[in-house]
CSV table of C-alpha atoms and ligand atoms in Angstrom, one decimal:
chain,number,residue,atom,x,y,z
A,1,UNK,CA,17.9,-16.3,-5.2
A,2,UNK,CA,14.6,-15.4,-6.8
A,3,UNK,CA,12.8,-12.2,-6.1
A,4,UNK,CA,9.9,-12.1,-3.6
A,5,UNK,CA,6.9,-9.8,-4.2
A,6,UNK,CA,4.8,-8.7,-1.2
A,7,UNK,CA,1.5,-7.0,-1.8
A,8,UNK,CA,-1.7,-6.1,0.1
A,9,UNK,CA,-4.7,-8.4,-0.5
A,10,UNK,CA,-7.5,-6.0,0.5
A,11,UNK,CA,-7.9,-2.2,0.4
A,12,UNK,CA,-4.5,-1.4,2.0
A,13,UNK,CA,-3.2,-1.1,5.6
A,14,UNK,CA,-3.1,-4.8,6.1
A,15,UNK,CA,0.3,-4.5,7.9
A,16,UNK,CA,2.6,-4.7,4.9
A,17,UNK,CA,5.2,-2.5,6.6
A,18,UNK,CA,5.4,-5.0,9.6
A,19,UNK,CA,5.5,-7.9,7.2
A,20,UNK,CA,8.4,-6.4,5.2
A,21,UNK,CA,10.2,-5.5,8.4
A,22,UNK,CA,9.8,-9.2,9.5
A,23,UNK,CA,11.5,-10.3,6.3
A,24,UNK,CA,14.2,-7.7,6.6
A,25,UNK,CA,16.9,-9.9,8.1
A,26,UNK,CA,16.5,-12.4,5.2
A,27,UNK,CA,16.7,-10.0,2.3
A,28,UNK,CA,19.5,-7.9,0.8
A,29,UNK,CA,17.3,-5.4,-1.1
A,30,UNK,CA,13.8,-4.0,-0.4
A,31,UNK,CA,12.3,-2.1,-3.4
A,32,UNK,CA,9.2,0.0,-3.3
A,33,UNK,CA,7.7,-0.5,-6.7
A,34,UNK,CA,4.5,1.7,-6.9
A,35,UNK,CA,2.6,4.5,-5.4
A,36,UNK,CA,4.2,7.4,-3.4
A,37,UNK,CA,3.5,9.1,-0.1
A,38,UNK,CA,-0.2,8.0,-0.3
A,39,UNK,CA,1.1,4.9,1.5
A,40,UNK,CA,1.5,4.8,5.2
A,41,UNK,CA,3.2,2.0,7.0
A,42,UNK,CA,3.5,1.8,10.8
A,43,UNK,CA,6.3,-0.4,12.0
A,44,UNK,CA,6.8,-1.0,15.8
A,45,UNK,CA,10.2,-2.2,16.9
A,46,UNK,CA,11.2,-3.3,20.4
A,47,UNK,CA,14.2,-1.5,21.8
A,48,UNK,CA,15.9,-1.1,25.3
A,49,UNK,CA,14.0,2.2,25.6
A,50,UNK,CA,10.6,0.6,24.9
A,51,UNK,CA,8.7,0.1,21.7
A,52,UNK,CA,9.8,2.5,18.9
A,53,UNK,CA,7.1,3.4,16.4
A,54,UNK,CA,8.0,4.5,12.8
A,55,UNK,CA,5.6,5.9,10.3
A,56,UNK,CA,6.9,5.5,6.7
A,57,UNK,CA,5.3,6.9,3.6
A,58,UNK,CA,7.6,7.1,0.7
A,59,UNK,CA,10.6,5.1,1.9
A,60,UNK,CA,10.5,1.3,1.7
A,61,UNK,CA,10.0,-0.3,5.1
A,62,UNK,CA,13.3,-2.2,4.6
A,63,UNK,CA,15.1,1.1,5.5
A,64,UNK,CA,14.6,0.2,9.1
A,65,UNK,CA,16.7,-3.0,8.8
A,66,UNK,CA,20.4,-2.5,9.2
A,67,UNK,CA,22.3,-3.8,6.1
A,68,UNK,CA,19.3,-3.9,3.8
A,69,UNK,CA,19.6,-1.7,0.7
A,70,UNK,CA,16.3,0.3,0.3
A,71,UNK,CA,15.4,1.1,-3.3
A,72,UNK,CA,12.7,3.5,-4.7
A,73,UNK,CA,11.9,1.9,-8.0
A,74,UNK,CA,10.9,3.3,-11.4
A,75,UNK,CA,7.2,2.7,-10.7
A,76,UNK,CA,7.1,5.1,-7.8
A,77,UNK,CA,6.0,8.8,-7.8
A,78,UNK,CA,8.2,11.0,-5.6
A,79,UNK,CA,7.5,14.1,-3.7
A,80,UNK,CA,11.0,15.4,-3.0
A,81,UNK,CA,10.0,17.5,0.1
A,82,UNK,CA,8.6,14.4,1.6
A,83,UNK,CA,11.6,12.2,0.7
A,84,UNK,CA,14.0,14.5,2.4
A,85,UNK,CA,11.8,15.2,5.4
A,86,UNK,CA,11.4,11.4,5.9
A,87,UNK,CA,15.1,10.8,5.6
A,88,UNK,CA,15.9,13.7,8.0
A,89,UNK,CA,13.4,12.3,10.6
A,90,UNK,CA,14.9,8.8,10.4
A,91,UNK,CA,18.4,10.1,10.6
A,92,UNK,CA,17.4,12.2,13.7
A,93,UNK,CA,16.3,8.9,15.3
A,94,UNK,CA,19.5,7.2,14.6
A,95,UNK,CA,18.5,5.2,11.5
A,96,UNK,CA,21.2,4.9,8.8
A,97,UNK,CA,19.5,6.1,5.6
A,98,UNK,CA,22.8,6.4,3.5
A,99,UNK,CA,22.2,3.2,1.4
A,100,UNK,CA,18.9,4.5,-0.2
A,101,UNK,CA,19.0,4.2,-4.0
A,102,UNK,CA,16.4,6.0,-6.2
A,103,UNK,CA,15.5,5.2,-9.8
A,104,UNK,CA,16.4,7.7,-12.4
A,105,UNK,CA,13.2,6.8,-14.1
A,106,UNK,CA,10.9,7.4,-11.2
A,107,UNK,CA,8.5,10.3,-11.7
A,108,UNK,CA,8.4,13.4,-9.6
A,109,UNK,CA,5.2,14.8,-8.1
A,110,UNK,CA,5.3,18.4,-9.3
A,111,UNK,CA,3.6,21.1,-7.1
A,112,UNK,CA,0.8,21.7,-9.6
A,113,UNK,CA,-0.2,18.0,-9.3
A,114,UNK,CA,-0.8,18.3,-5.6
A,115,UNK,CA,-3.0,21.3,-6.3
A,116,UNK,CA,-4.9,19.5,-9.1
A,117,UNK,CA,-5.5,16.4,-7.0
A,118,UNK,CA,-7.2,18.5,-4.3
A,119,UNK,CA,-9.3,20.8,-6.7
A,120,UNK,CA,-10.4,17.8,-8.8
A,121,UNK,CA,-11.8,16.1,-5.7
A,122,UNK,CA,-13.6,19.2,-4.6
A,123,UNK,CA,-15.1,19.5,-8.1
A,124,UNK,CA,-16.2,15.9,-8.1
A,125,UNK,CA,-18.3,16.5,-5.0
A,126,UNK,CA,-20.3,13.4,-4.2
A,127,UNK,CA,-18.5,11.5,-6.9
A,128,UNK,CA,-15.1,12.1,-5.2
A,129,UNK,CA,-12.6,9.2,-4.8
A,130,UNK,CA,-11.5,10.3,-1.3
A,131,UNK,CA,-7.8,10.5,-2.4
A,132,UNK,CA,-5.0,11.3,0.0
A,133,UNK,CA,-4.6,14.6,-1.8
A,134,UNK,CA,-0.9,14.0,-2.4
A,135,UNK,CA,-0.9,14.5,-6.2
A,136,UNK,CA,-0.6,10.7,-6.9
A,137,UNK,CA,-3.4,10.4,-9.5
A,138,UNK,CA,-2.4,13.5,-11.6
A,139,UNK,CA,1.3,12.5,-11.6
A,140,UNK,CA,0.5,9.0,-12.9
A,141,UNK,CA,-1.8,10.6,-15.5
A,142,UNK,CA,1.1,12.8,-16.6
A,143,UNK,CA,3.3,9.7,-16.9
A,144,UNK,CA,0.8,8.0,-19.1
A,145,UNK,CA,0.1,11.2,-21.0
A,146,UNK,CA,3.9,11.5,-21.5
A,147,UNK,CA,4.2,14.9,-20.0
A,148,UNK,CA,5.6,13.7,-16.7
A,149,UNK,CA,8.8,14.9,-15.0
A,150,UNK,CA,11.3,12.2,-14.1
A,151,UNK,CA,14.1,12.1,-11.5
A,152,UNK,CA,16.7,12.2,-14.3
A,153,UNK,CA,15.2,15.4,-15.7
A,154,UNK,CA,16.4,17.6,-12.9
A,155,UNK,CA,20.0,16.9,-13.9
A,156,UNK,CA,19.5,18.7,-17.2
A,157,UNK,CA,18.2,22.2,-16.6
A,158,UNK,CA,17.3,22.8,-20.3
A,159,UNK,CA,15.4,19.6,-20.6
A,160,UNK,CA,13.7,20.1,-17.3
A,161,UNK,CA,12.6,23.6,-18.3
A,162,UNK,CA,11.2,22.3,-21.6
A,163,UNK,CA,9.3,19.6,-19.8
A,164,UNK,CA,7.8,21.9,-17.2
A,165,UNK,CA,6.8,24.4,-20.0
A,166,UNK,CA,5.1,21.5,-21.9
A,167,UNK,CA,3.2,20.4,-18.8
A,168,UNK,CA,2.2,23.9,-17.7
A,169,UNK,CA,1.0,24.7,-21.2
A,170,UNK,CA,-1.8,22.2,-20.5
A,171,UNK,CA,-2.1,22.5,-16.7
A,172,UNK,CA,-2.5,26.2,-16.5
A,173,UNK,CA,-5.4,26.2,-19.0
A,174,UNK,CA,-7.1,23.7,-16.6
A,175,UNK,CA,-6.2,25.5,-13.4
A,176,UNK,CA,-7.2,29.0,-14.6
A,177,UNK,CA,-10.2,28.3,-16.9
A,178,UNK,CA,-11.8,25.3,-15.2
A,179,UNK,CA,-10.7,25.5,-11.6
A,180,UNK,CA,-10.4,29.3,-11.1
A,181,UNK,CA,-6.9,29.0,-9.8
A,182,UNK,CA,-3.9,31.3,-10.5
A,183,UNK,CA,-1.5,30.2,-13.3
A,184,UNK,CA,1.7,28.6,-12.1
A,185,UNK,CA,5.0,30.0,-13.3
A,186,UNK,CA,7.5,27.7,-15.1
A,187,UNK,CA,10.5,29.3,-13.3
A,188,UNK,CA,9.0,28.7,-9.9
A,189,UNK,CA,8.5,25.0,-10.5
A,190,UNK,CA,12.0,24.7,-12.1
A,191,UNK,CA,13.7,26.5,-9.3
A,192,UNK,CA,11.9,24.3,-6.7
A,193,UNK,CA,13.0,21.2,-8.4
A,194,UNK,CA,16.5,22.3,-9.0
A,195,UNK,CA,17.0,23.1,-5.4
A,196,UNK,CA,17.1,19.3,-4.7
A,197,UNK,CA,19.7,18.4,-7.3
A,198,UNK,CA,22.7,18.2,-5.2
A,199,UNK,CA,21.1,16.3,-2.4
A,200,UNK,CA,19.4,13.8,-4.7
A,201,UNK,CA,22.3,13.2,-7.2
A,202,UNK,CA,24.3,10.6,-5.0
A,203,UNK,CA,21.2,8.5,-4.4
A,204,UNK,CA,20.2,8.2,-8.1
A,205,UNK,CA,21.0,5.1,-10.1
A,206,UNK,CA,19.8,2.7,-12.8
A,207,UNK,CA,18.0,0.6,-10.2
A,208,UNK,CA,16.7,-2.0,-12.8
A,209,UNK,CA,20.4,-2.8,-13.6
A,210,UNK,CA,21.4,-2.8,-10.0
A,211,UNK,CA,18.7,-5.3,-9.1
A,212,UNK,CA,19.4,-7.5,-12.1
A,213,UNK,CA,23.0,-7.7,-11.1
A,214,UNK,CA,22.1,-8.4,-7.4
A,215,UNK,CA,19.8,-11.3,-8.4
A,216,UNK,CA,22.5,-12.7,-10.7
A,217,UNK,CA,24.9,-12.6,-7.7
A,218,UNK,CA,22.4,-14.6,-5.6
A,219,UNK,CA,21.0,-11.8,-3.5
A,220,UNK,CA,17.4,-11.8,-2.3
A,221,UNK,CA,15.3,-8.9,-3.5
A,222,UNK,CA,12.0,-8.1,-1.9
A,223,UNK,CA,9.6,-6.0,-4.0
A,224,UNK,CA,7.3,-4.2,-1.5
A,225,UNK,CA,3.9,-3.0,-2.8
A,226,UNK,CA,2.1,0.1,-1.5
A,227,UNK,CA,-1.7,0.1,-1.4
A,228,UNK,CA,-3.3,-3.2,-2.3
A,229,UNK,CA,-5.2,-5.5,-4.8
A,230,UNK,CA,-8.5,-3.9,-4.5
A,231,UNK,CA,-7.0,-0.4,-5.0
A,232,UNK,CA,-5.0,-1.6,-8.1
A,233,UNK,CA,-5.9,0.6,-11.2
A,234,UNK,CA,-6.7,-2.5,-13.3
A,235,UNK,CA,-7.8,-5.1,-10.8
A,236,UNK,CA,-9.4,-3.0,-8.0
A,237,UNK,CA,-12.8,-1.4,-7.5
A,238,UNK,CA,-12.2,1.1,-10.3
A,239,UNK,CA,-12.7,4.1,-10.3
A,240,UNK,CA,-12.4,3.9,-6.5
A,241,UNK,CA,-8.7,3.0,-6.7
A,242,UNK,CA,-5.4,4.5,-6.7
A,243,UNK,CA,-3.6,5.2,-9.9
A,244,UNK,CA,-0.8,2.6,-9.9
A,245,UNK,CA,-0.3,-1.2,-10.3
A,246,UNK,CA,-0.4,-2.5,-6.7
A,247,UNK,CA,-0.7,-6.2,-7.7
A,248,UNK,CA,2.3,-8.6,-8.1
A,249,UNK,CA,2.6,-7.9,-11.8
A,250,UNK,CA,3.2,-4.3,-11.0
A,251,UNK,CA,6.2,-5.4,-9.0
A,252,UNK,CA,7.9,-6.5,-12.1
A,253,UNK,CA,7.2,-3.3,-14.2
A,254,UNK,CA,7.7,-1.0,-11.1
A,255,UNK,CA,11.1,-2.4,-10.3
A,256,UNK,CA,12.3,-3.5,-13.8
A,257,UNK,CA,12.6,-7.2,-12.8
A,258,UNK,CA,11.3,-9.9,-15.2
A,259,UNK,CA,8.5,-12.2,-14.1
A,260,UNK,CA,10.8,-15.2,-14.5
A,261,UNK,CA,12.8,-13.9,-11.5
A,262,UNK,CA,9.9,-14.0,-9.1
A,263,UNK,CA,9.7,-17.1,-7.0
A,264,UNK,CA,7.4,-16.1,-4.1
A,265,UNK,CA,4.5,-13.9,-3.9
A,266,UNK,CA,3.3,-13.0,-0.4
A,267,UNK,CA,0.0,-11.2,0.2
A,268,UNK,CA,-0.7,-9.6,3.5
A,269,UNK,CA,-4.3,-9.9,4.6
A,270,UNK,CA,-6.1,-8.7,7.7
A,271,UNK,CA,-8.3,-11.0,9.8
A,272,UNK,CA,-11.1,-8.5,9.0
A,273,UNK,CA,-11.2,-5.8,6.3
A,274,UNK,CA,-10.7,-2.0,6.3
A,275,UNK,CA,-11.0,0.6,3.6
A,276,UNK,CA,-10.1,4.4,3.6
A,277,UNK,CA,-11.8,6.7,1.1
A,278,UNK,CA,-14.9,6.2,-1.0
A,279,UNK,CA,-16.1,3.1,-2.9
A,280,UNK,CA,-18.0,-0.2,-2.4
A,281,UNK,CA,-17.3,-2.4,0.5
A,282,UNK,CA,-19.6,-5.4,0.9
A,283,UNK,CA,-18.8,-6.5,4.4
A,284,UNK,CA,-18.6,-3.0,5.9
A,285,UNK,CA,-20.3,-2.9,9.3
A,286,UNK,CA,-21.7,0.5,10.3
A,287,UNK,CA,-22.9,-0.6,13.7
A,288,UNK,CA,-21.1,-0.9,17.0
A,289,UNK,CA,-19.1,-3.9,15.8
A,290,UNK,CA,-17.4,-1.7,13.2
A,291,UNK,CA,-16.6,0.9,15.8
A,292,UNK,CA,-15.2,-1.8,18.1
A,293,UNK,CA,-12.9,-3.0,15.3
A,294,UNK,CA,-11.8,0.6,14.7
A,295,UNK,CA,-11.0,1.3,18.3
A,296,UNK,CA,-9.4,-2.0,19.2
A,297,UNK,CA,-7.5,-2.2,15.9
A,298,UNK,CA,-6.4,1.5,16.0
A,299,UNK,CA,-7.9,1.8,12.5
A,300,UNK,CA,-7.1,5.4,11.8
A,301,UNK,CA,-5.1,6.2,8.6
A,302,UNK,CA,-1.3,6.5,9.0
A,303,UNK,CA,-1.2,9.2,6.2
A,304,UNK,CA,-4.3,11.2,6.6
A,305,UNK,CA,-5.5,10.3,10.0
A,306,UNK,CA,-9.0,9.4,8.6
A,307,UNK,CA,-11.0,6.8,10.4
A,308,UNK,CA,-10.8,3.6,8.4
A,309,UNK,CA,-14.1,2.0,7.4
A,310,UNK,CA,-14.2,-1.5,9.0
A,311,UNK,CA,-15.9,-4.8,8.1
A,312,UNK,CA,-15.6,-8.5,8.3
A,313,UNK,CA,-13.3,-10.9,6.5
A,314,UNK,CA,-14.3,-11.4,2.9
A,315,UNK,CA,-13.2,-14.7,1.4
A,316,UNK,CA,-14.3,-13.7,-2.1
A,317,UNK,CA,-11.7,-10.9,-2.0
A,318,UNK,CA,-9.1,-13.3,-0.5
A,319,UNK,CA,-9.6,-15.8,-3.3
A,320,UNK,CA,-9.5,-13.0,-5.9
A,321,UNK,CA,-6.3,-11.6,-4.4
A,322,UNK,CA,-4.9,-15.1,-4.4
A,323,UNK,CA,-5.7,-15.6,-8.1
A,324,UNK,CA,-4.7,-12.1,-9.5
A,325,UNK,CA,-1.4,-12.1,-7.7
A,326,UNK,CA,-0.6,-15.8,-7.8
A,327,UNK,CA,-0.2,-15.8,-4.0
A,328,UNK,CA,2.2,-18.5,-2.7
A,329,UNK,CA,1.8,-17.4,1.0
A,330,UNK,CA,-0.6,-15.2,2.9
A,331,UNK,CA,0.4,-13.4,6.1
A,332,UNK,CA,-2.7,-13.0,8.2
A,333,UNK,CA,-2.6,-10.0,10.4
A,334,UNK,CA,-4.4,-8.5,13.4
A,335,UNK,CA,-6.0,-11.7,14.6
A,336,UNK,CA,-5.6,-10.3,18.2
A,337,UNK,CA,-8.1,-7.5,17.3
A,338,UNK,CA,-11.0,-10.1,17.0
A,339,UNK,CA,-10.5,-11.4,20.6
A,340,UNK,CA,-13.7,-10.9,22.5
A,341,UNK,CA,-16.1,-11.0,19.5
A,342,UNK,CA,-18.6,-13.7,20.2
A,343,UNK,CA,-19.6,-14.9,16.8
A,344,UNK,CA,-17.3,-13.7,14.0
A,345,UNK,CA,-19.0,-13.3,10.6
A,346,UNK,CA,-17.0,-14.3,7.6
A,347,UNK,CA,-18.2,-13.6,4.0
A,348,UNK,CA,-18.1,-16.7,1.9
A,349,UNK,CA,-19.8,-15.5,-1.2
A,350,UNK,CA,-22.0,-12.6,-2.4
A,351,UNK,CA,-25.7,-12.4,-3.2
A,352,UNK,CA,-26.1,-10.1,-6.2
A,353,UNK,CA,-29.7,-9.4,-6.9
A,354,UNK,CA,-30.7,-12.9,-5.8
A,355,UNK,CA,-27.8,-14.8,-7.6
A,356,UNK,CA,-25.0,-16.3,-5.6
A,357,UNK,CA,-21.5,-15.3,-6.6
A,358,UNK,CA,-18.5,-17.3,-5.3
A,359,UNK,CA,-16.1,-15.1,-7.5
A,360,UNK,CA,-15.7,-11.4,-7.8
A,361,UNK,CA,-18.6,-10.1,-9.9
A,362,UNK,CA,-17.6,-9.0,-13.4
A,363,UNK,CA,-19.1,-5.5,-13.4
A,364,UNK,CA,-19.0,-2.5,-11.1
A,365,UNK,CA,-22.8,-2.4,-11.0
A,366,UNK,CA,-22.9,-6.0,-9.6
A,367,UNK,CA,-20.2,-5.3,-7.1
A,368,UNK,CA,-22.1,-2.3,-5.8
A,369,UNK,CA,-25.2,-4.6,-5.4
A,370,UNK,CA,-23.1,-7.4,-3.7
A,371,UNK,CA,-24.6,-8.5,-0.3
A,372,UNK,CA,-22.4,-10.7,1.8
A,373,UNK,CA,-23.4,-14.3,2.6
A,374,UNK,CA,-22.1,-14.9,6.1
A,375,UNK,CA,-20.9,-17.9,7.9
A,376,UNK,CA,-20.6,-17.3,11.7
A,377,UNK,CA,-17.5,-18.7,13.4
A,378,UNK,CA,-17.3,-19.0,17.2
A,379,UNK,CA,-15.0,-16.4,18.8
A,380,UNK,CA,-12.6,-16.6,21.7
A,381,UNK,CA,-12.1,-14.6,24.9
A,382,UNK,CA,-8.4,-15.3,25.7
A,383,UNK,CA,-5.7,-12.7,25.1
A,384,UNK,CA,-3.6,-14.2,22.2
A,385,UNK,CA,-0.9,-11.5,22.0
A,386,UNK,CA,1.7,-13.7,23.7
A,387,UNK,CA,1.0,-16.8,21.4
A,388,UNK,CA,4.1,-17.7,19.4
A,389,UNK,CA,3.0,-21.0,18.0
A,390,UNK,CA,-0.2,-22.1,16.4
A,391,UNK,CA,-0.8,-24.5,19.3
A,392,UNK,CA,-0.7,-21.6,21.8
A,393,UNK,CA,-3.9,-20.2,20.2
A,394,UNK,CA,-7.3,-21.1,21.8
A,395,UNK,CA,-9.1,-23.8,19.9
A,396,UNK,CA,-11.7,-21.3,18.4
A,397,UNK,CA,-8.9,-19.0,17.1
A,398,UNK,CA,-7.2,-22.0,15.6
A,399,UNK,CA,-10.5,-23.0,13.9
A,400,UNK,CA,-10.9,-19.4,12.7
A,401,UNK,CA,-7.5,-19.4,11.1
A,402,UNK,CA,-8.0,-22.9,9.5
A,403,UNK,CA,-11.4,-22.0,8.2
A,404,UNK,CA,-10.1,-18.7,6.6
A,405,UNK,CA,-7.1,-20.6,5.1
A,406,UNK,CA,-9.4,-23.2,3.4
A,407,UNK,CA,-11.5,-20.5,1.8
A,408,UNK,CA,-8.7,-18.1,0.8
A,409,UNK,CA,-6.8,-20.0,-2.0
A,410,UNK,CA,-3.3,-20.1,-0.5
A,411,UNK,CA,-1.6,-21.2,2.8
A,412,UNK,CA,-1.1,-18.9,5.7
A,413,UNK,CA,2.6,-18.6,6.5
A,414,UNK,CA,2.5,-16.2,9.4
A,415,UNK,CA,-0.1,-14.8,11.8
A,416,UNK,CA,0.1,-11.4,13.4
A,417,UNK,CA,-1.1,-11.3,17.1
A,418,UNK,CA,0.0,-7.7,17.8
A,419,UNK,CA,1.7,-4.6,16.3
A,420,UNK,CA,5.2,-5.4,17.5
A,421,UNK,CA,7.8,-7.1,15.3
A,422,UNK,CA,7.9,-10.2,17.7
A,423,UNK,CA,4.2,-10.5,18.0
A,424,UNK,CA,3.9,-13.1,15.3
A,425,UNK,CA,3.2,-16.8,14.8
A,426,UNK,CA,5.5,-18.2,12.1
A,427,UNK,CA,3.8,-21.1,10.4
A,428,UNK,CA,6.4,-21.8,7.7
A,429,UNK,CA,9.5,-20.2,6.2
A,430,UNK,CA,8.8,-17.3,3.9
A,431,UNK,CA,12.0,-17.2,2.1
A,432,UNK,CA,13.0,-20.8,1.4
B,501,GDP,P1,0.4,-1.1,5.7
B,501,GDP,O1,0.0,0.2,5.0
B,501,GDP,O2,-0.1,-2.3,5.0
B,501,GDP,O3,1.9,-1.2,6.0
B,501,GDP,O4,-0.3,-1.1,7.1
B,501,GDP,P2,-0.5,0.2,8.2
B,501,GDP,O5,0.8,0.3,8.9
B,501,GDP,O6,-1.1,1.3,7.5
B,501,GDP,O7,-1.6,-0.4,9.1
B,501,GDP,C1,-1.4,-1.6,9.9
B,501,GDP,C2,-1.4,-1.2,11.4
B,501,GDP,O8,-1.6,-2.4,12.1
B,501,GDP,C3,-0.1,-0.6,11.9
B,501,GDP,O9,-0.4,0.3,12.9
B,501,GDP,C4,0.7,-1.8,12.5
B,501,GDP,O10,1.5,-1.5,13.6
B,501,GDP,C5,-0.5,-2.7,13.0
B,501,GDP,N1,-0.3,-4.1,13.0
B,501,GDP,C6,0.3,-4.9,12.1
B,501,GDP,N2,0.2,-6.2,12.4
B,501,GDP,C7,-0.6,-6.2,13.5
B,501,GDP,C8,-1.1,-7.4,14.2
B,501,GDP,O11,-0.9,-8.5,13.9
B,501,GDP,N3,-1.9,-7.0,15.3
B,501,GDP,C9,-2.1,-5.7,15.6
B,501,GDP,N4,-2.9,-5.5,16.7
B,501,GDP,N5,-1.6,-4.7,14.9
B,501,GDP,C10,-0.9,-4.9,13.9
B,502,IMO,P1,-0.9,1.7,2.2
B,502,IMO,O1,0.2,1.4,1.4
B,502,IMO,C1,-5.2,2.6,2.2
B,502,IMO,C2,-6.7,5.1,-1.1
B,502,IMO,C3,-7.2,6.5,-0.8
B,502,IMO,C4,-8.3,6.7,-1.8
B,502,IMO,C5,-7.7,5.9,-3.0
B,502,IMO,C6,-7.0,6.8,-4.0
B,502,IMO,O2,-0.8,2.4,3.5
B,502,IMO,O3,-1.8,0.5,2.3
B,502,IMO,P2,-4.7,8.2,-4.0
B,502,IMO,O4,-4.3,9.4,-3.0
B,502,IMO,O5,-3.8,7.1,-4.0
B,502,IMO,O6,-5.1,8.7,-5.4
B,502,IMO,O7,-6.1,7.8,-3.3
B,502,IMO,O8,-6.8,5.1,-2.5
B,502,IMO,N1,-5.4,4.8,-0.6
B,502,IMO,C7,-5.1,4.0,0.4
B,502,IMO,N2,-5.9,3.4,1.3
B,502,IMO,N3,-3.9,2.5,2.3
B,502,IMO,C8,-3.1,3.1,1.4
B,502,IMO,O9,-1.8,2.8,1.3
B,502,IMO,C9,-3.7,3.9,0.4
B,502,IMO,N4,-3.1,4.6,-0.6
B,502,IMO,C10,-4.2,5.1,-1.3
B,502,IMO,O10,-7.8,6.6,0.6
B,502,IMO,O11,-9.5,5.9,-1.5
B,503,MG,MG1,-1.0,1.9,5.5
């Protein structure tokens, strides 16, 4: 069975966690391939005791599905405290986490990188990115700079000490001389990392080899992206992006799976758009309509609790995501949140200083100047949360979905009509 890649199409929080959970029964492995605990996935599962809500950050959403093997791939950056806390929390709620496998090549978020993330943002002032402050950017920078600490390093105290010394040689200059912070001691960092050795050891494996064998044996592997296309370090709204490859190509490098093994690329896309942190956002609505989307859609960050910026569906972004990721199927989420909006604006193109752009503008300057060209689609008033087939939707909701699909560059395979796992309209099979 080929691998499936699942990514976000916009600026994150599209409902990737729920979509992964939906596919859970049909896959054997779920691999998180990028990012770290900057991600926040809320998954709501029905149970005899009522809906159970899980907030996952570092663990792949597949951990909630019995029988699935969750994998943290080499492209991920790991905060070990967060990893163990998340595992403990899930175990306390009766979830079996014993199958988790962690790549020996994944990088660790050292304590100094959390500090640097926060002080750099403070120093940037009005030019800040609005990061999650989890040390993600500095840890990826260390990886590229070849001074990173990998999971495998903590199994060799001598190597670990050498690597921490090497990193702190540079970091302490920065911390003390530029940012007026106290120098960090090598021994403190080494001791903190070594404290995790015995708990981590049984989880660690050559995950690329494991996944290659699994694919050869006919297993289905789902590569679950954190963040999203517009936050991708290469293809997003740089510099207002995260520091990893969140697009489909990143799935291959971040899991160690060759592109020839990928058969399906699913992009999760919201029926409107949200963004957390700074950066351009052409369809953002700062009026009452945006506030309504925030309240009805519960658009507050799963990780930082920040209110998400809200705006209308942007078909230029959808087409861009379709192209950059090679999307075979979109999963449209949160259609229910639009119920009650009388006329729904949909951005079909941009006006950049008087020139129409149907594609993403080439430069940052032009994207900052992009003004949405809207088409207005009639809304619907009926509650759609109990719709389970396309025909159950009111005619205007059907028309909205069809219009979006025509503009977005790939078919819609499923439509979310509520946060719960079963609140979905399946249009076609996702893992055929
Ligand atoms: P992720 O980061 O892409 O996994 O998304 P988040 O979990 O951060 O944010 C998506 C939020 O929307 C979560 O609270 C989900 O429970 C919720 N959600 C997902 N799909 C739907 C849907 O179709 N309708 C509604 N109302 N909520 C949804
Ligand atoms: P999920 O997986 C939304 C944003 C941050 C900030 C920028 C850089 O839940 O969709 P970072 O801490 O990564 O260096 O911050 O990226 N960001 C997200 N926004 N959803 C996420 O993840 C995000 N992960 C990072 O708000 O603007
Ligand atoms: Mg999220």
